[in-house]
């Protein structure tokens, strides 16, 4: 498991009985996590932390939920990670605008790009699909790449723009696109546009800008084949993250071989990503990531 252990302003304090206790800067939040099936003794020793949390997310029987605010919780605040700054805003679907476990993927993308930029005369184009609030976009921009950031939800793209602004990256070369991923890729193929790296974090289920239905089991194979068509002749990496239950790292690796691997010589590593739990010293699994690398003479 690759563990996001380098946060300073975020901590997973405890995980017990279907809930996470997390510190987001100066505020502590309790959020549900159905995979946490265990009861920890540490919950007893840290009972005060749990009982005095700033806010707790309560699920609704009708879907979604609400935040029960026990302390003084602002509408939004900022959280920093290695020079990047993110707007944190608790939403009606338990999320805050940042998936902290993704920091391991931001670090990977940034490190690879920084190492390759001098070798490629500063010319690395990155396509970030299902890009959410832009964590990977910021990491790539900060490392020197040009980024095309795409999400089907306008509000998420606006949130990503705000994150770029407060991170001091507004002047970096980025295209902000609100569109359906498959439709956009089809147009990019016709236009002949190419990218040295592709990042994607597809949902299990979703809808496009015009109500198009997305189901990962039905759509991901063709989408990856399209991604292969917009990779340059000297690709750097393709990174796909998934939170889909039942989609194992081994299955994702196989998927890469059957799609990207039919067009390029590739090396694929797939593993879980996770967060360290302060109270127990264990790591909480939080989805999985496949990283496709291309040998230097690769096609």
Coordinates of C-alpha atoms in Angstrom, one line a residue:
X1 CA 0.0 0.0 0.0
X2 CA 1.2 3.5 -0.8
X3 CA 0.5 5.7 2.2
X4 CA 0.0 9.5 2.2
X5 CA 2.1 10.1 5.3
X6 CA 3.5 13.6 4.6
X7 CA 0.5 15.8 5.5
X8 CA 1.1 18.4 8.3
X9 CA -2.4 20.1 8.3
X10 CA -4.5 16.9 7.9
X11 CA -4.6 13.9 10.2
X12 CA -6.8 10.7 10.4
X13 CA -6.9 10.7 14.2
X14 CA -9.0 7.5 14.7
X15 CA -11.2 5.1 12.7
X16 CA -13.8 3.0 14.5
X17 CA -17.4 1.7 14.2
X18 CA -18.0 3.0 10.7
X19 CA -16.6 6.5 11.2
X20 CA -13.4 8.5 10.7
X21 CA -12.3 11.2 13.1
X22 CA -10.2 13.6 11.1
X23 CA -8.3 16.9 11.7
X24 CA -8.6 19.3 8.9
X25 CA -6.4 22.2 9.9
X26 CA -8.0 23.7 13.0
X27 CA -11.2 21.7 12.8
X28 CA -12.1 18.1 13.6
X29 CA -14.7 16.3 11.5
X30 CA -16.4 12.9 11.9
X31 CA -17.4 11.3 8.7
X32 CA -18.9 7.9 7.9
X33 CA -16.8 5.2 6.2
X34 CA -18.7 1.9 5.7
X35 CA -15.5 -0.2 5.4
X36 CA -14.5 0.6 9.0
X37 CA -16.2 -2.4 10.5
X38 CA -14.0 -2.6 13.7
X39 CA -14.3 -1.1 17.1
X40 CA -11.1 0.2 18.5
X41 CA -10.0 0.6 22.1
X42 CA -8.5 3.9 21.2
X43 CA -12.0 5.3 20.8
X44 CA -12.4 5.0 24.5
X45 CA -9.1 6.6 25.3
X46 CA -9.8 9.4 22.8
X47 CA -13.5 9.8 23.7
X48 CA -13.1 13.5 24.4
X49 CA -11.7 14.1 20.9
X50 CA -14.7 12.3 19.4
X51 CA -17.3 14.0 21.6
X52 CA -15.8 17.5 21.0
X53 CA -15.4 17.3 17.2
X54 CA -16.3 20.5 15.4
X55 CA -18.9 18.8 13.2
X56 CA -20.3 15.3 12.4
X57 CA -21.8 14.2 9.1
X58 CA -25.2 12.5 9.6
X59 CA -26.5 10.3 6.8
X60 CA -30.2 10.8 5.7
X61 CA -32.4 7.8 5.1
X62 CA -33.4 9.6 1.8
X63 CA -29.9 9.9 0.5
X64 CA -27.2 12.5 1.2
X65 CA -27.1 13.9 4.7
X66 CA -26.2 17.0 6.8
X67 CA -23.6 18.3 9.1
X68 CA -24.3 18.4 12.8
X69 CA -22.1 21.3 13.9
X70 CA -21.1 21.0 17.5
X71 CA -18.4 23.7 17.4
X72 CA -17.8 26.9 15.3
X73 CA -17.3 25.6 11.8
X74 CA -16.8 28.2 9.0
X75 CA -18.4 27.8 5.6
X76 CA -14.9 27.1 4.2
X77 CA -11.2 27.4 5.1
X78 CA -7.9 26.5 3.5
X79 CA -5.6 23.5 3.9
X80 CA -2.0 23.4 2.7
X81 CA 0.2 20.5 1.3
X82 CA 3.7 21.1 0.2
X83 CA 3.2 24.6 -1.2
X84 CA -0.3 23.8 -2.6
X85 CA -3.4 25.3 -1.0
X86 CA -6.9 23.9 -1.1
X87 CA -10.3 25.3 -0.2
X88 CA -12.0 23.0 2.2
X89 CA -15.8 23.2 2.3
X90 CA -17.9 20.4 3.8
X91 CA -20.6 19.4 1.3
X92 CA -24.0 17.7 1.6
X93 CA -22.4 14.4 0.5
X94 CA -19.9 14.1 3.3
X95 CA -16.9 15.3 1.1
X96 CA -14.8 18.3 1.8
X97 CA -13.2 19.0 -1.6
X98 CA -10.0 17.1 -1.0
X99 CA -9.3 13.4 -0.8
X100 CA -6.1 13.5 1.3
X101 CA -4.9 10.0 0.3
X102 CA -4.4 11.4 -3.2
X103 CA -1.3 13.2 -2.0
X104 CA 0.7 10.1 -2.9
X105 CA -0.5 10.5 -6.5
X106 CA 0.2 14.3 -6.5
X107 CA 3.7 13.6 -5.3
X108 CA 4.3 10.9 -8.0
X109 CA 3.1 13.2 -10.8
X110 CA 5.0 16.2 -9.6
X111 CA 8.3 14.2 -9.1
X112 CA 8.1 12.6 -12.5
X113 CA 7.4 15.9 -14.3
X114 CA 10.1 17.8 -12.5
X115 CA 12.6 15.2 -13.5
X116 CA 11.5 15.1 -17.2
X117 CA 10.9 18.8 -17.8
X118 CA 14.6 19.6 -18.5
X119 CA 14.9 16.6 -20.8
X120 CA 11.8 17.6 -22.8
X121 CA 12.6 21.3 -23.2
X122 CA 9.8 22.2 -20.8
X123 CA 7.2 20.6 -23.0
X124 CA 5.0 18.2 -21.0
X125 CA 1.2 18.3 -21.6
X126 CA -1.0 16.6 -19.1
X127 CA -4.7 15.7 -19.5
X128 CA -6.5 15.4 -16.1
X129 CA -10.0 13.7 -16.6
X130 CA -12.7 13.6 -13.9
X131 CA -10.4 16.2 -12.3
X132 CA -12.6 17.2 -9.4
X133 CA -11.2 20.2 -7.5
X134 CA -7.8 19.9 -9.1
X135 CA -5.3 18.4 -6.6
X136 CA -3.4 16.6 -9.4
X137 CA -3.8 19.6 -11.7
X138 CA -2.1 21.9 -9.1
X139 CA 0.7 19.3 -8.6
X140 CA 1.4 19.1 -12.3
X141 CA 1.3 22.9 -12.9
X142 CA 3.6 23.5 -9.9
X143 CA 6.1 21.0 -11.4
X144 CA 6.1 22.9 -14.8
X145 CA 3.6 21.0 -17.0
X146 CA 0.8 22.4 -19.1
X147 CA -2.5 21.0 -18.0
X148 CA -5.9 20.4 -19.5
X149 CA -8.3 20.0 -16.5
X150 CA -11.7 18.5 -17.3
X151 CA -14.7 17.7 -15.2
X152 CA -18.4 17.3 -16.1
X153 CA -19.5 19.4 -13.1
X154 CA -19.1 23.2 -13.6
X155 CA -19.0 23.8 -9.8
X156 CA -16.0 21.5 -9.4
X157 CA -14.1 23.2 -12.2
X158 CA -14.8 26.6 -10.5
X159 CA -13.6 25.2 -7.2
X160 CA -10.4 23.9 -9.0
X161 CA -9.8 27.4 -10.4
X162 CA -10.1 28.9 -6.9
X163 CA -7.6 26.3 -5.6
X164 CA -5.2 27.4 -8.4
X165 CA -5.6 31.0 -7.4
X166 CA -5.0 30.6 -3.7
X167 CA -2.0 28.3 -4.6
X168 CA -0.5 31.1 -6.7
X169 CA -0.8 29.1 -9.9
X170 CA -3.4 31.2 -11.8
X171 CA -0.8 32.4 -14.3
X172 CA 0.3 28.8 -15.2
X173 CA -0.7 27.2 -18.6
X174 CA -4.0 25.5 -17.9
X175 CA -7.2 24.9 -19.8
X176 CA -10.3 24.6 -17.7
X177 CA -12.9 22.4 -19.5
X178 CA -16.5 21.5 -18.4
X179 CA -17.4 18.5 -20.6
X180 CA -18.1 14.8 -20.8
X181 CA -14.8 12.9 -20.8
X182 CA -15.6 10.5 -23.7
X183 CA -17.0 13.3 -25.9
X184 CA -14.0 15.5 -25.2
X185 CA -11.6 12.7 -26.0
X186 CA -13.4 12.0 -29.3
X187 CA -12.9 15.6 -30.4
X188 CA -9.2 15.6 -29.3
X189 CA -8.6 12.5 -31.4
X190 CA -10.1 14.3 -34.4
X191 CA -8.0 17.4 -33.7
X192 CA -4.8 15.4 -33.4
X193 CA -4.0 16.8 -29.9
X194 CA -1.6 14.8 -27.9
X195 CA -0.5 14.5 -24.2
X196 CA 2.6 13.2 -22.5
X197 CA 0.6 12.2 -19.4
X198 CA -3.0 11.3 -18.6
X199 CA -4.6 11.3 -15.1
X200 CA -8.1 10.0 -14.5
X201 CA -10.2 9.3 -11.5
X202 CA -13.5 7.9 -12.9
X203 CA -16.5 7.5 -10.6
X204 CA -18.3 4.2 -10.3
X205 CA -21.5 6.0 -11.6
X206 CA -22.1 9.5 -12.9
X207 CA -23.7 11.7 -15.5
X208 CA -22.1 13.9 -18.2
X209 CA -22.9 17.5 -19.0
X210 CA -26.0 16.6 -21.0
X211 CA -27.2 13.8 -18.8
X212 CA -25.1 11.0 -20.3
X213 CA -25.0 8.0 -18.0
X214 CA -21.6 6.7 -16.9
X215 CA -21.1 3.2 -15.4
X216 CA -17.5 2.3 -14.9
X217 CA -18.0 -1.4 -15.8
X218 CA -19.6 -0.5 -19.1
X219 CA -17.5 2.6 -20.1
X220 CA -14.0 2.4 -18.8
X221 CA -12.5 0.0 -21.4
X222 CA -13.5 2.2 -24.4
X223 CA -12.4 5.3 -22.5
X224 CA -8.9 3.9 -21.9
X225 CA -8.6 2.9 -25.6
X226 CA -9.4 6.6 -26.4
X227 CA -6.8 7.7 -24.0
X228 CA -4.3 5.6 -25.8
X229 CA -5.1 7.5 -29.0
X230 CA -4.3 10.9 -27.5
X231 CA -1.0 9.9 -25.9
X232 CA 2.1 11.4 -27.7
X233 CA 4.7 9.3 -29.3
X234 CA 6.9 9.8 -26.3
X235 CA 4.4 9.3 -23.4
X236 CA 5.5 9.7 -19.8
X237 CA 2.8 8.1 -17.7
X238 CA -0.9 7.3 -17.3
X239 CA -2.4 7.2 -13.8
X240 CA -5.8 5.9 -13.0
X241 CA -7.3 6.0 -9.5
X242 CA -10.5 4.2 -8.5
X243 CA -12.8 4.0 -5.5
X244 CA -15.1 1.5 -7.1
X245 CA -15.8 -1.3 -4.6
X246 CA -14.7 -4.7 -5.9
X247 CA -12.3 -3.3 -8.5
X248 CA -9.1 -4.7 -7.3
X249 CA -5.6 -3.5 -8.1
X250 CA -5.0 -6.7 -10.0
X251 CA -8.1 -6.2 -12.1
X252 CA -7.1 -2.6 -12.9
X253 CA -3.6 -3.8 -14.0
X254 CA -5.2 -6.4 -16.3
X255 CA -7.5 -3.7 -17.7
X256 CA -4.4 -1.5 -18.5
X257 CA -2.7 -4.4 -20.3
X258 CA -5.8 -5.0 -22.4
X259 CA -6.2 -1.3 -23.4
X260 CA -3.1 0.9 -23.2
X261 CA -1.0 -2.2 -23.5
X262 CA -2.4 -3.1 -27.0
X263 CA -0.9 0.1 -28.3
X264 CA 2.3 0.7 -26.3
X265 CA 4.9 -1.3 -24.5
X266 CA 4.0 -0.6 -20.9
X267 CA 5.0 -1.4 -17.3
X268 CA 2.0 -1.2 -14.9
X269 CA 2.1 -1.0 -11.1
X270 CA -1.2 -1.2 -9.3
X271 CA -1.7 -1.0 -5.5
X272 CA -4.0 0.3 -2.8
X273 CA -3.5 3.8 -1.5
X274 CA -4.2 4.8 2.1
X275 CA -4.0 7.0 5.1
X276 CA -2.1 6.4 8.4
X277 CA -4.3 6.2 11.4
X278 CA -2.7 8.1 14.3
X279 CA -4.3 6.2 17.1
X280 CA -3.4 2.7 16.0
X281 CA -0.4 3.1 13.7
X282 CA -2.2 1.1 11.0
X283 CA -3.2 2.4 7.5
X284 CA -6.7 2.8 6.3
X285 CA -7.2 1.6 2.6
X286 CA -8.7 4.3 0.5
X287 CA -9.1 2.9 -3.1
X288 CA -6.4 1.9 -5.5
X289 CA -4.2 3.4 -8.2
X290 CA -2.7 1.9 -11.4
X291 CA 0.4 3.7 -12.8
X292 CA 1.4 2.9 -16.4
X293 CA 4.9 3.8 -17.4
X294 CA 6.4 3.7 -20.8
X295 CA 9.9 2.5 -21.6
X296 CA 12.0 5.3 -23.2
X297 CA 11.8 3.8 -26.7
X298 CA 8.4 2.7 -26.0
X299 CA 5.9 2.2 -28.7

